[in-house]
Amino acid sequence: MLKRTRATKARFQLILIKPSHYDNDGYVVQWIRSTMPSNSLAAVYSLAKGAAERELLGPDLPIDVMAMDETNTRVKTKEIARRIAENGGRGLVGIVGVQSNEFPRAVDIARPLREAGVQVLIGGFHVSGCLAMLKELPGDIKEAQSLGVSIYAGEAEEGLDEVILDAARGELRPLYDHMKHLPDIGNIASPPFLPNDFIERTIGNVTSFDAGRGCPFQCSFCTIINVQGRKSRYRSPDSVEQILRMNYDQGINRFFITDDNYARNKDWEAIFDRIIKLREEDGMDVRFCIQVDTLCHKIPGFIDKSKRAGVTRVFIGLENINPANLIAAKKRQNKITEYRKMLLEWKRVGIITYAGYILGFENDTPESIRHDLEIIKKELPLDMLEFFILTPLPGSEDHKVLHEKGVWMDPDMNKYDVEHVVTGHPKMTEAEWTEAYRTAWGIYYTDEHFETIIRRAYASGINLRSLMPVLFWFSSAVPVEGVHPLQWGIFRIKYRHDRRAGLPLESPFVFYGRYAADIARKVVLVAKRWRHLKRIVRKVEADPHAKLYKDEALTPVVDEDAEHMELYTQNEAARTAVERERRVAAKTGNGNGGKAPAPAGLRTNGHQGNGHDAGLHDTEHHINEQNEPASPLV
Ligand code: B12
Ligand code: SF4
């Protein structure tokens, strides 16, 4: 990636690195092809290119911008330092989009660079979250500063120029704090963009961008609201069109819109309308994966417009099915009575659903988790389910509260990847909690349930050739590779020398012997699992009655027998939640004519008490026209 350029004239070198993190053995998690390009990197890279094109440092000091994502590219600090020296000695390494689990790796990258006299600046969610929520900088950030590493908290849209100017003078400040002012991103001149040679290092023809930032809700485990705010800030339809066209021109037509909650992007409709125009009138075949909340189906037209705008996959923050847990986490907007209705709406238009499920809320036990997952399998028409360990991520209210109370939290930030237990639980030991996470994947993705998911999808008009790779990806990442599907990639790369600071260099015999055995094991496992899944798909396709498949989860909400669904009756909290919904419905005059007491969310007409019309549309059954498998995410 770093081409050698011996310059005759000084050139400012701006090198942007999105770091990875370490696996449990202390090796950097890297792949020949990683999941998808990072939007954080795309955002900062594009702003930096903009500064270079504007000749921010004047015509005598041109800026060269380079970007690399460590999940698919080896970071060679010596080469970086040499490149800066060869170009006149002025430069900056920006370590970008650093999440808490990546902070130790970011510091390990910074250390040799600082020793070589290179200026380094770290930005991203870890530093922004800590500055947003903690009264004092935590030890790891102070330690980075003691190495001479500068910290950038907040968004780069209005602060990057200042940083480049300071760095060019060799006067980088220890801290840039932009947390108080959240920039307007409506029409910035350089929206997120990465060139194609970068995207080729990831799976599929996919890139990502944020159409908006911020979310109005208040979930206690969430960092987003404290870093990006609760007010919706969004790009204009023109800006979104610019991003789409720039990518389309380089052959990229699939996009992951990274908004944590696109349904709460205040301008979702205008953005979708523009995309619909691009697709239907200008013939641009663009497709999307979005993230939404469990009330999105109540926004009039949201699901139908998603379909027309080319959304093929949707991530939903389901989080849990026990209302007591949801209330404790301040996730009151998640109503179990809405889950089935929302999922059936996505099924109606043939869009694949993924739901996130968090393990380790205060009422969870290994038994309750197992029981809840069985209910989900039976009663919710969901395609993929992905699991996370409830983690007090720096930047969240949970983290702040535990920190202020002095409750133990693991000091090793590398473990804050929502796959490790990092604090105590009232009902589970660390071992039980870890095991509950590990086994959850196997409980959901059984052979029997694979077949059920595939049958439901087939009967709903979802293209099985497009479902199969994602089903494979989400069900196999943990058993095969031991990493979360969002972190998986194609073919793991490991360098013996790229080991976490403080850990010994292993002997080549031990290292390569284990590496080779590991590769062999994974190849066999991957082939076996893929063939197995393919057999199930073929079986369903060969079944002449498969299109007529029905089960409890696919039962239309209007016909369901709410009294017998375990989702609504399994415990006191569920029954209370259903009762509360009934009372709300009765008060707002939206009852169902004195018939069987169906919860508000189970009715098919009328208002739902929050001003939105639930309006189940009686449109034709849509068939997902997407055929070829691409990235596991988009
Ligand atoms: C998209 C996304 C992903 C994508 C990443 C690919 C992509 N397309 O970007 C995928 C799905 C792969 C992913 C995976 C994970 N993610 Co993620 N992800 C996000 C998400 C939703 C959006 C990221 C984004 O684009 N933000 C918008 C950009 C522009 O904001 P930004 O990163 O903060 O960058 C701005 C500023 O920080 C600043 N800045 C950043 N770097 C620098 C550097 C310099 C030099 C300067 C000047 C400024 C600067 O300027 C930028 C532009 O304004 C965020 C939540 C969020 N709203 O940000 C979670 C989030 C970042 N993810 C999170 C987590 C935990 C994970 C996983 C560990 C989960 C898991 N087990 O799978 C993995 C880890 C991946 C890894 N280590 O390899 C957490 C991190 C929390 C924390 N305290 O660290 C977040 C915040 C969500 C949450 N749950 O709270 N993720
Ligand atoms: S709905 Fe999602 S993005 Fe919004 S506050 Fe809750 S966890 Fe955060």
XYZ file of C-alpha atoms and ligand atoms in Angstrom:
733
model
C 0.000 0.000 0.000
C 2.803 2.390 0.836
C 4.555 3.083 -2.456
C 8.037 4.537 -2.057
C 8.234 8.074 -3.352
C 11.517 9.891 -2.871
C 10.536 13.484 -3.320
C 12.694 16.348 -4.440
C 10.351 18.812 -2.770
C 8.820 18.436 0.699
C 5.392 16.835 0.788
C 3.246 16.501 3.912
C 2.394 12.833 4.507
C -0.997 12.181 6.063
C -1.356 8.483 6.805
C -4.659 7.204 8.155
C -4.863 3.822 9.826
C -7.997 2.032 11.004
C -6.558 -0.387 13.575
C -7.736 -3.895 14.336
C -7.519 -5.535 17.761
C -5.871 -8.613 19.268
C -7.234 -12.140 19.478
C -7.024 -14.079 22.749
C -3.450 -15.177 21.913
C -2.345 -11.593 21.350
C -2.161 -11.687 17.523
C -3.697 -8.970 15.371
C -7.056 -10.009 13.906
C -6.511 -9.738 10.133
C -7.890 -11.299 6.950
C -7.039 -11.474 3.272
C -10.503 -9.980 2.776
C -12.232 -8.237 5.668
C -15.992 -7.790 6.044
C -16.454 -4.311 4.677
C -14.717 -0.945 4.378
C -14.865 1.190 7.504
C -17.079 4.245 7.279
C -15.020 6.027 9.943
C -12.000 5.688 7.665
C -14.024 6.733 4.610
C -15.216 9.858 6.453
C -11.769 10.998 7.605
C -10.045 9.966 4.358
C -12.443 12.012 2.271
C -12.041 15.091 4.485
C -8.253 14.713 4.260
C -8.380 14.395 0.461
C -10.536 17.511 0.404
C -7.888 19.391 2.405
C -5.192 18.149 0.001
C -7.184 19.286 -3.049
C -7.753 22.707 -1.452
C -3.987 22.973 -0.887
C -4.584 23.618 2.781
C -0.865 23.885 3.463
C -0.229 26.087 0.451
C 1.176 25.240 -2.992
C 4.657 24.636 -1.593
C 3.608 21.884 0.734
C 1.299 19.444 -1.058
C -0.470 16.826 1.041
C -0.317 13.113 0.212
C -3.102 11.107 1.831
C -2.934 7.354 2.369
C -5.376 5.091 4.149
C -5.122 1.538 5.379
C -7.408 -0.781 7.271
C -5.458 -3.111 9.492
C -8.147 -5.782 9.304
C -6.922 -6.446 5.740
C -3.506 -4.765 5.523
C -0.332 -5.185 7.579
C 0.766 -1.950 9.214
C 4.505 -1.467 8.800
C 5.519 1.330 11.128
C 9.159 1.467 9.927
C 8.028 2.048 6.331
C 5.655 4.774 7.447
C 8.390 6.592 9.383
C 10.770 6.229 6.421
C 8.199 7.572 4.003
C 7.683 10.678 6.106
C 11.449 11.202 6.429
C 11.987 10.768 2.672
C 9.391 13.411 1.923
C 10.925 16.150 4.006
C 10.006 14.942 7.495
C 6.623 16.553 7.843
C 3.676 14.273 8.406
C 1.014 12.876 10.655
C -0.318 9.416 11.370
C -4.019 9.560 12.227
C -5.290 6.408 13.902
C -8.918 6.455 12.943
C -12.259 5.262 14.300
C -10.585 3.614 17.291
C -13.119 1.626 19.293
C -12.395 0.675 22.897
C -11.412 -2.865 21.884
C -8.944 -1.386 19.402
C -7.340 1.161 21.708
C -4.519 -1.124 23.014
C -3.606 -2.018 19.426
C -3.750 1.661 18.404
C -1.255 2.486 21.161
C 1.014 -0.395 20.086
C 1.019 1.041 16.548
C 1.716 4.527 17.910
C 4.617 3.507 20.173
C 7.296 2.748 17.503
C 6.103 5.713 15.454
C 6.579 8.032 18.405
C 10.015 6.522 19.005
C 10.836 7.431 15.405
C 9.633 10.981 16.062
C 6.421 10.692 14.029
C 3.415 12.736 15.150
C 0.416 10.527 15.996
C -3.194 11.429 16.673
C -5.860 8.958 17.861
C -9.572 9.587 17.244
C -12.773 7.559 17.457
C -15.372 6.202 19.837
C -13.108 5.211 22.722
C -11.617 8.630 23.285
C -14.853 10.450 22.414
C -16.904 8.213 24.723
C -14.498 8.656 27.625
C -14.414 12.421 27.236
C -18.208 12.551 26.961
C -18.911 10.557 30.113
C -15.985 10.556 32.521
C -14.862 13.383 34.766
C -11.236 12.480 34.283
C -9.324 10.886 31.425
C -8.848 7.155 32.072
C -5.375 5.680 32.595
C -5.015 4.196 29.100
C -5.603 7.551 27.389
C -3.231 9.315 29.790
C -0.636 6.644 29.083
C -0.989 7.249 25.340
C -0.552 10.959 25.917
C 2.572 10.263 27.967
C 4.065 8.676 24.828
C 3.431 11.957 23.045
C 0.313 10.670 21.268
C -2.348 13.341 20.706
C -6.043 12.655 21.217
C -8.936 13.856 19.047
C -12.380 13.631 20.638
C -15.463 14.435 18.563
C -16.126 14.520 14.842
C -13.531 15.505 12.249
C -15.839 17.427 9.898
C -14.986 20.784 11.432
C -11.648 20.071 13.113
C -9.401 18.233 10.684
C -7.990 21.335 8.995
C -6.749 22.702 12.313
C -5.050 19.406 13.094
C -3.255 19.299 9.731
C -2.105 22.903 10.112
C -0.789 22.211 13.634
C 0.940 19.024 12.506
C 2.596 20.791 9.572
C 4.119 23.232 12.062
C 5.090 20.324 14.316
C 2.853 21.695 17.040
C 0.201 19.070 17.564
C -1.648 19.670 20.842
C -2.060 16.770 23.335
C -5.862 17.036 23.197
C -8.395 18.253 20.650
C -11.788 18.295 22.293
C -14.669 18.800 19.853
C -17.297 17.102 21.985
C -19.287 20.215 22.791
C -20.160 21.026 19.210
C -21.661 18.414 16.916
C -21.112 19.507 13.320
C -23.828 19.813 10.730
C -23.200 17.068 8.156
C -25.972 18.115 5.750
C -23.913 19.217 2.775
C -20.255 18.830 3.541
C -18.050 19.115 0.486
C -16.242 15.819 1.057
C -18.680 13.144 2.237
C -17.374 9.622 3.070
C -15.600 7.924 0.198
C -12.960 5.282 -0.355
C -11.425 4.404 -3.719
C -12.079 1.044 -5.316
C -8.611 -0.454 -4.733
C -9.438 -0.144 -1.064
C -12.849 -1.760 -1.358
C -11.312 -4.657 -3.271
C -9.664 -5.732 -0.034
C -13.076 -6.488 1.436
C -15.794 -9.011 0.638
C -18.296 -8.133 -2.062
C -18.911 -4.966 -3.965
C -19.908 -3.075 -0.864
C -19.031 0.179 0.797
C -20.537 2.126 3.668
C -21.596 5.637 4.581
C -23.602 7.334 7.285
C -26.726 9.095 6.057
C -27.201 10.461 9.556
C -25.972 10.428 13.142
C -27.675 10.407 16.524
C -30.657 8.561 18.004
C -33.486 9.911 20.183
C -33.723 6.916 22.528
C -31.869 6.437 25.817
C -30.711 2.828 26.113
C -28.330 2.651 29.051
C -25.810 0.389 27.281
C -25.578 2.683 24.268
C -22.578 4.904 23.516
C -23.967 6.532 20.389
C -26.324 8.940 22.114
C -23.540 10.266 24.334
C -21.030 10.647 21.517
C -23.130 11.593 18.492
C -26.053 13.029 20.414
C -29.774 12.354 20.535
C -30.699 14.874 17.887
C -30.912 13.544 14.356
C -28.293 15.111 12.056
C -28.405 13.949 8.486
C -26.919 14.329 5.045
C -29.086 15.986 2.425
C -30.518 13.874 -0.412
C -28.058 15.707 -2.712
C -25.150 14.651 -0.556
C -26.373 11.046 -0.430
C -26.768 11.085 -4.216
C -23.207 12.397 -4.512
C -21.926 9.466 -2.406
C -23.913 6.944 -4.429
C -22.795 8.348 -7.776
C -19.118 8.549 -6.778
C -19.262 4.881 -5.855
C -21.430 3.791 -8.761
C -18.917 5.378 -11.124
C -16.236 3.116 -9.704
C -18.467 0.050 -9.987
C -19.720 -0.121 -6.396
C -23.472 -0.519 -6.047
C -24.045 -1.987 -2.579
C -24.027 0.065 0.559
C -24.216 -0.427 4.273
C -25.862 2.690 5.697
C -24.216 2.852 9.098
C -26.838 4.999 10.906
C -27.530 3.104 14.108
C -31.163 3.783 13.596
C -32.070 4.848 10.081
C -35.755 4.808 11.049
C -35.058 7.802 13.312
C -33.137 9.715 10.651
C -35.459 12.720 10.399
C -34.931 12.902 6.654
C -35.275 9.182 5.934
C -38.138 9.728 3.516
C -36.511 12.443 1.408
C -33.356 10.331 1.200
C -35.330 7.230 0.221
C -37.353 9.243 -2.325
C -34.119 10.360 -3.966
C -32.782 6.814 -4.030
C -36.081 5.560 -5.452
C -35.749 8.152 -8.222
C -32.179 7.027 -8.917
C -33.306 3.410 -9.117
C -36.616 3.776 -10.918
C -35.918 6.703 -13.250
C -32.148 6.795 -13.695
C -31.723 3.022 -13.735
C -29.096 2.889 -10.976
C -29.169 -0.575 -9.449
C -28.125 0.383 -5.924
C -28.860 -1.831 -2.910
C -28.663 -1.285 0.793
C -28.453 -2.751 4.225
C -29.853 -0.538 6.995
C -30.176 -0.640 10.787
C -33.516 0.163 12.410
C -35.475 -0.126 15.652
C -38.407 -2.362 16.507
C -40.978 0.390 15.941
C -39.928 1.181 12.369
C -43.000 -0.566 10.920
C -45.201 2.064 12.567
C -43.726 4.861 10.479
C -46.128 5.205 7.551
C -44.550 3.988 4.340
C -41.160 3.177 5.873
C -41.079 -0.496 4.986
C -42.568 -0.115 1.514
C -40.185 2.705 0.687
C -37.271 0.663 2.025
C -38.190 -2.002 -0.499
C -38.444 0.449 -3.381
C -35.184 2.125 -2.355
C -33.365 -1.191 -2.777
C -32.988 -2.278 0.837
C -32.314 -6.008 0.805
C -31.252 -6.555 4.411
C -32.121 -4.962 7.677
C -30.471 -5.103 11.108
C -32.890 -4.741 14.007
C -31.991 -4.013 17.623
C -34.296 -6.613 19.188
C -31.913 -6.974 22.164
C -34.108 -9.148 24.423
C -37.593 -10.620 24.794
C -37.924 -10.179 28.542
C -39.650 -6.806 29.174
C -38.101 -6.619 32.662
C -34.651 -6.599 31.042
C -35.665 -4.031 28.446
C -37.051 -1.700 31.089
C -33.936 -2.062 33.259
C -31.833 -1.073 30.234
C -34.107 1.899 29.506
C -35.052 0.298 26.209
C -38.717 1.011 26.769
C -39.373 1.553 23.090
C -38.875 -2.178 22.483
C -42.297 -3.709 22.943
C -42.553 -7.469 22.675
C -46.088 -6.992 21.377
C -44.652 -5.276 18.290
C -41.906 -7.762 17.441
C -43.945 -10.181 15.346
C -45.824 -7.482 13.539
C -42.609 -5.710 12.622
C -40.877 -8.883 11.437
C -43.886 -9.980 9.385
C -43.880 -6.589 7.697
C -40.275 -7.099 6.567
C -41.161 -10.619 5.444
C -44.106 -9.212 3.478
C -41.721 -7.261 1.262
C -39.128 -10.050 1.067
C -36.348 -8.281 2.997
C -33.923 -10.408 5.008
C -33.845 -9.629 8.742
C -30.976 -9.818 11.233
C -31.592 -9.112 14.889
C -29.107 -8.315 17.588
C -29.681 -10.092 20.902
C -27.862 -9.088 24.059
C -27.013 -11.684 26.682
C -26.423 -10.788 30.303
C -29.185 -8.390 31.296
C -29.891 -8.560 35.011
C -32.655 -11.177 34.822
C -30.807 -13.466 32.424
C -29.571 -16.861 33.550
C -28.219 -19.705 31.376
C -31.620 -21.413 31.644
C -33.678 -18.299 30.874
C -31.482 -17.524 27.854
C -31.970 -21.045 26.492
C -35.713 -20.816 27.102
C -36.001 -17.362 25.471
C -34.112 -18.522 22.399
C -36.487 -21.455 21.970
C -39.434 -19.024 22.090
C -37.796 -16.812 19.468
C -37.205 -19.781 17.180
C -40.803 -20.896 17.487
C -42.678 -17.615 17.464
C -40.662 -14.926 15.684
C -40.191 -14.989 11.895
C -36.602 -13.863 12.067
C -33.806 -14.890 9.726
C -30.466 -14.232 11.429
C -29.950 -13.715 15.124
C -26.593 -12.443 16.394
C -25.499 -12.389 19.996
C -23.590 -9.880 22.070
C -22.451 -9.928 25.659
C -23.865 -6.977 27.560
C -20.793 -4.770 27.948
C -20.311 -1.477 29.763
C -18.719 0.184 26.742
C -16.854 3.396 27.521
C -19.198 6.171 26.455
C -22.300 4.427 27.759
C -24.337 5.303 30.829
C -23.737 1.761 32.135
C -19.980 2.329 32.023
C -20.253 5.692 33.711
C -22.428 4.335 36.533
C -20.166 1.345 37.223
C -17.103 3.588 37.049
C -18.560 6.072 39.536
C -19.655 3.302 41.896
C -16.202 1.766 41.713
C -17.607 -1.573 40.466
C -14.962 -3.870 38.964
C -14.593 -3.706 35.205
C -11.817 -5.488 33.356
C -9.027 -2.962 32.756
C -8.039 -4.657 29.467
C -9.826 -2.626 26.777
C -8.983 -5.245 24.152
C -11.771 -7.332 25.696
C -14.450 -4.672 25.132
C -15.523 -6.284 21.879
C -18.923 -7.408 23.209
C -17.689 -10.995 23.045
C -15.981 -11.063 26.440
C -17.372 -10.788 29.942
C -15.800 -7.681 31.461
C -17.790 -7.143 34.646
C -19.858 -9.061 37.182
C -23.439 -10.333 36.850
C -26.000 -10.769 39.659
C -27.069 -14.257 38.558
C -24.233 -15.727 36.512
C -20.574 -16.408 37.162
C -18.121 -15.209 34.547
C -17.761 -18.791 33.282
C -21.536 -19.307 33.049
C -22.024 -16.026 31.212
C -19.225 -16.761 28.754
C -20.615 -20.241 28.174
C -24.145 -18.860 27.718
C -22.807 -16.588 24.948
C -20.872 -19.398 23.287
C -23.750 -21.871 23.361
C -26.371 -19.320 22.245
C -25.117 -19.607 18.650
C -25.549 -23.374 18.711
C -28.976 -23.159 20.340
C -30.303 -20.852 17.625
C -28.526 -22.319 14.598
C -29.554 -25.983 14.845
C -30.150 -28.097 11.738
C -33.837 -28.105 12.499
C -33.948 -24.340 12.795
C -31.857 -23.850 9.644
C -34.591 -25.698 7.812
C -37.307 -23.637 9.484
C -35.583 -20.340 8.598
C -35.133 -21.481 5.014
C -38.734 -22.711 4.729
C -40.093 -19.457 6.160
C -37.911 -17.438 3.823
C -38.889 -19.481 0.777
C -42.575 -19.168 1.585
C -42.083 -15.396 2.006
C -40.499 -14.933 -1.407
C -36.950 -14.381 -0.148
C -34.297 -15.565 -2.563
C -32.571 -18.539 -0.969
C -29.339 -18.051 -2.915
C -29.059 -14.684 -1.291
C -30.042 -15.907 2.179
C -27.722 -18.901 2.237
C -24.351 -17.061 2.399
C -25.541 -14.822 5.213
C -27.006 -17.719 7.120
C -23.730 -19.532 6.688
C -21.738 -16.474 7.780
C -23.732 -15.722 10.912
C -24.032 -19.331 12.019
C -20.396 -20.273 11.376
C -18.203 -17.371 12.535
C -18.151 -18.368 16.198
C -17.924 -22.179 15.822
C -15.311 -21.992 13.036
C -13.228 -18.937 13.816
C -14.176 -18.001 17.373
C -14.972 -14.408 16.362
C -18.215 -12.512 15.989
C -19.674 -12.561 12.432
C -19.240 -8.775 12.263
C -15.522 -9.274 12.675
C -15.016 -12.317 10.507
C -13.254 -12.232 7.161
C -11.939 -14.528 4.463
C -8.777 -16.399 5.425
C -7.161 -15.373 8.683
C -3.660 -13.887 8.436
C -1.266 -13.945 11.390
C 2.245 -12.552 11.633
C 4.497 -14.012 14.305
C 6.068 -10.653 15.001
C 2.785 -8.720 15.210
C 1.991 -9.712 18.769
C 0.625 -7.609 21.582
C 3.249 -5.568 23.456
C 4.477 -7.471 26.492
C 3.811 -10.954 25.077
C 6.811 -13.093 24.053
C 7.776 -13.903 20.461
C 6.797 -17.538 19.933
C 9.161 -20.071 18.405
C 8.536 -20.593 14.670
C 7.782 -24.295 15.286
C 5.048 -23.572 17.785
C 3.626 -20.618 15.866
C 3.570 -22.070 12.331
C 2.660 -25.564 13.532
C -0.425 -24.260 15.291
C -1.268 -21.885 12.442
C -1.155 -24.699 9.844
C -3.234 -27.052 11.997
C -5.739 -24.287 12.539
C -6.080 -23.553 8.828
C -6.576 -27.239 8.040
C -9.251 -27.558 10.732
C -11.109 -24.488 9.497
C -11.035 -25.477 5.824
C -12.616 -28.833 6.670
C -15.201 -27.247 8.962
C -16.161 -24.515 6.493
C -16.564 -26.994 3.632
C -18.627 -29.336 5.802
C -20.949 -26.592 7.069
C -21.429 -25.087 3.603
C -22.271 -28.458 2.030
C -24.662 -29.206 4.863
C -26.524 -25.928 4.476
C -26.677 -26.397 0.726
C -28.310 -29.796 1.220
C -31.026 -28.207 3.363
C -31.625 -25.468 0.779
C -31.921 -28.074 -1.986
C -34.314 -30.131 0.089
C -36.612 -27.145 0.582
C -36.392 -26.109 -3.067
C -37.293 -29.631 -4.150
C -40.386 -29.724 -1.956
C -43.414 -28.981 -4.188
C -45.374 -27.706 -1.180
C -42.613 -25.453 0.164
C -44.306 -22.261 -1.007
C -47.309 -23.069 1.171
C -45.281 -23.478 4.356
C -46.918 -21.990 7.459
C -46.091 -22.073 11.128
C -46.794 -20.146 14.300
C -44.234 -17.449 13.504
C -45.686 -16.834 10.048
C -49.273 -16.718 11.281
C -50.708 -13.299 10.457
C -50.953 -11.170 13.579
C -54.706 -10.807 13.137
C -55.168 -14.584 13.375
C -52.764 -15.327 16.162
C -53.791 -16.727 19.473
C -52.032 -14.308 21.785
C -53.128 -16.204 24.884
C -51.049 -19.177 23.830
C -47.965 -17.483 22.528
C -45.177 -17.990 25.026
C -43.641 -14.688 24.022
C -46.534 -12.929 25.762
C -47.169 -15.329 28.615
C -43.803 -16.771 29.617
C -43.311 -14.721 32.768
C -44.824 -12.030 34.946
C -42.983 -9.227 33.128
C -44.278 -10.388 29.736
C -47.858 -10.648 30.993
C -47.626 -7.204 32.590
C -46.239 -5.693 29.393
C -49.085 -7.180 27.352
C -51.621 -5.957 29.915
C -50.136 -2.453 29.801
C -50.417 -2.396 26.010
C -54.060 -3.408 26.307
C -54.746 -0.577 28.721
C -53.023 1.930 26.425
C -55.126 0.655 23.532
C -58.328 0.928 25.551
C -57.487 4.503 26.627
C -56.693 5.650 23.131
C -59.909 4.069 21.880
C -58.068 1.657 19.661
C -59.490 -1.535 21.087
C -60.542 -4.403 18.893
C -64.243 -4.172 19.342
C -64.431 -6.067 22.624
C -63.160 -9.276 21.026
C -60.452 -11.434 22.509
C -58.080 -9.103 24.341
C -55.305 -8.798 21.813
C -52.451 -6.531 22.828
C -52.199 -3.194 21.048
C -49.304 -4.322 18.948
C -51.204 -7.319 17.717
C -53.992 -5.401 16.080
C -53.924 -4.713 12.405
C -55.562 -1.348 12.231
C -55.856 1.912 14.040
C -53.363 4.085 15.836
C -50.859 2.693 18.255
C -50.813 5.454 20.779
C -47.641 7.133 19.586
C -49.080 9.134 16.755
C -48.032 6.763 14.033
C -50.456 4.728 11.987
C -49.528 1.090 12.065
C -51.436 0.579 8.785
C -50.728 -2.947 7.607
C -50.706 -2.490 3.870
C -52.535 -4.979 1.819
C -50.000 -4.924 -0.940
C -49.043 -7.845 -3.091
C -46.517 -10.315 -1.913
C -43.163 -9.016 -3.096
C -40.484 -11.239 -4.415
C -36.920 -10.300 -3.657
C -35.296 -9.941 -7.040
C -31.789 -9.983 -5.634
C -29.990 -12.991 -6.971
C -26.268 -13.109 -6.646
C -24.726 -13.511 -3.196
C -22.436 -10.647 -2.188
C -21.095 -9.548 1.164
C -22.499 -11.411 4.134
C -23.822 -8.098 5.369
C -25.220 -6.322 2.333
C -20.649 0.629 11.093
C -20.181 0.100 12.410
C -19.477 -1.091 12.397
C -19.067 -1.776 11.122
C -17.694 -1.205 10.723
C -17.585 -1.076 9.296
C -18.069 0.263 8.825
N -18.840 0.220 7.820
O -17.723 1.302 9.311
C -18.955 -3.241 11.591
C -20.291 -3.921 11.411
C -17.916 -4.105 10.897
C -18.676 -3.036 13.085
C -18.096 -3.965 13.886
C -17.902 -3.789 15.255
N -18.342 -2.753 16.011
Co -19.129 -1.173 15.283
N -20.099 0.331 14.780
C -20.447 0.778 13.623
C -21.263 2.068 13.797
C -22.744 1.678 13.758
C -21.000 3.167 12.819
C -19.526 3.550 12.666
C -19.487 4.828 11.897
O -19.375 4.809 10.710
N -19.659 5.977 12.565
C -19.636 7.294 11.925
C -18.207 7.799 11.961
C -18.053 8.913 10.993
O -17.983 8.193 13.312
P -16.650 7.859 14.095
O -16.212 6.478 13.875
O -16.821 8.286 15.488
O -15.585 8.863 13.395
C -15.681 10.276 13.525
C -14.986 10.817 14.784
O -14.784 9.858 15.785
C -13.719 11.410 14.296
N -12.546 10.556 14.172
C -12.449 9.222 14.180
N -11.199 8.840 13.982
C -10.459 9.936 13.828
C -9.109 10.094 13.588
C -8.591 11.380 13.451
C -7.156 11.526 13.165
C -9.441 12.518 13.581
C -8.911 13.866 13.436
C -10.799 12.352 13.831
C -11.299 11.059 13.952
O -14.069 11.860 13.009
C -14.923 10.897 12.375
C -15.800 11.623 11.382
O -16.636 12.527 12.032
C -20.803 2.501 15.234
C -21.767 3.387 15.977
C -21.637 4.814 15.527
N -22.735 5.489 15.469
O -20.559 5.332 15.210
C -20.543 1.148 15.895
C -19.499 1.066 16.983
C -18.320 1.898 16.599
N -19.129 -0.348 16.969
C -18.900 -0.826 18.146
C -18.498 -2.166 18.392
C -18.396 -2.570 19.855
C -18.212 -3.060 17.332
C -17.750 -4.509 17.468
C -16.719 -4.776 18.545
C -18.981 -5.383 17.693
C -18.810 -6.802 17.350
N -18.501 -7.677 18.276
O -18.936 -7.165 16.246
C -17.186 -4.790 16.070
C -15.675 -4.592 16.073
C -15.005 -4.500 14.764
C -13.519 -4.678 14.870
N -12.868 -4.384 15.955
O -12.951 -5.147 13.954
C -19.111 0.230 19.233
C -17.822 0.780 19.802
C -18.000 1.281 21.224
C -16.719 1.598 21.867
N -16.747 2.282 22.982
O -15.701 1.185 21.435
C -19.987 1.283 18.462
C -19.832 2.713 18.911
C -21.459 0.834 18.613
C -21.869 0.578 20.044
N -22.340 -0.606 20.317
O -21.778 1.394 20.925
N -19.097 -1.807 13.481
S -32.066 2.481 19.873
Fe -29.953 1.831 19.384
S -28.852 3.694 18.813
Fe -30.757 4.329 19.838
S -30.202 4.623 21.989
Fe -30.909 2.516 21.818
S -29.072 1.261 21.377
Fe -28.559 3.439 21.019
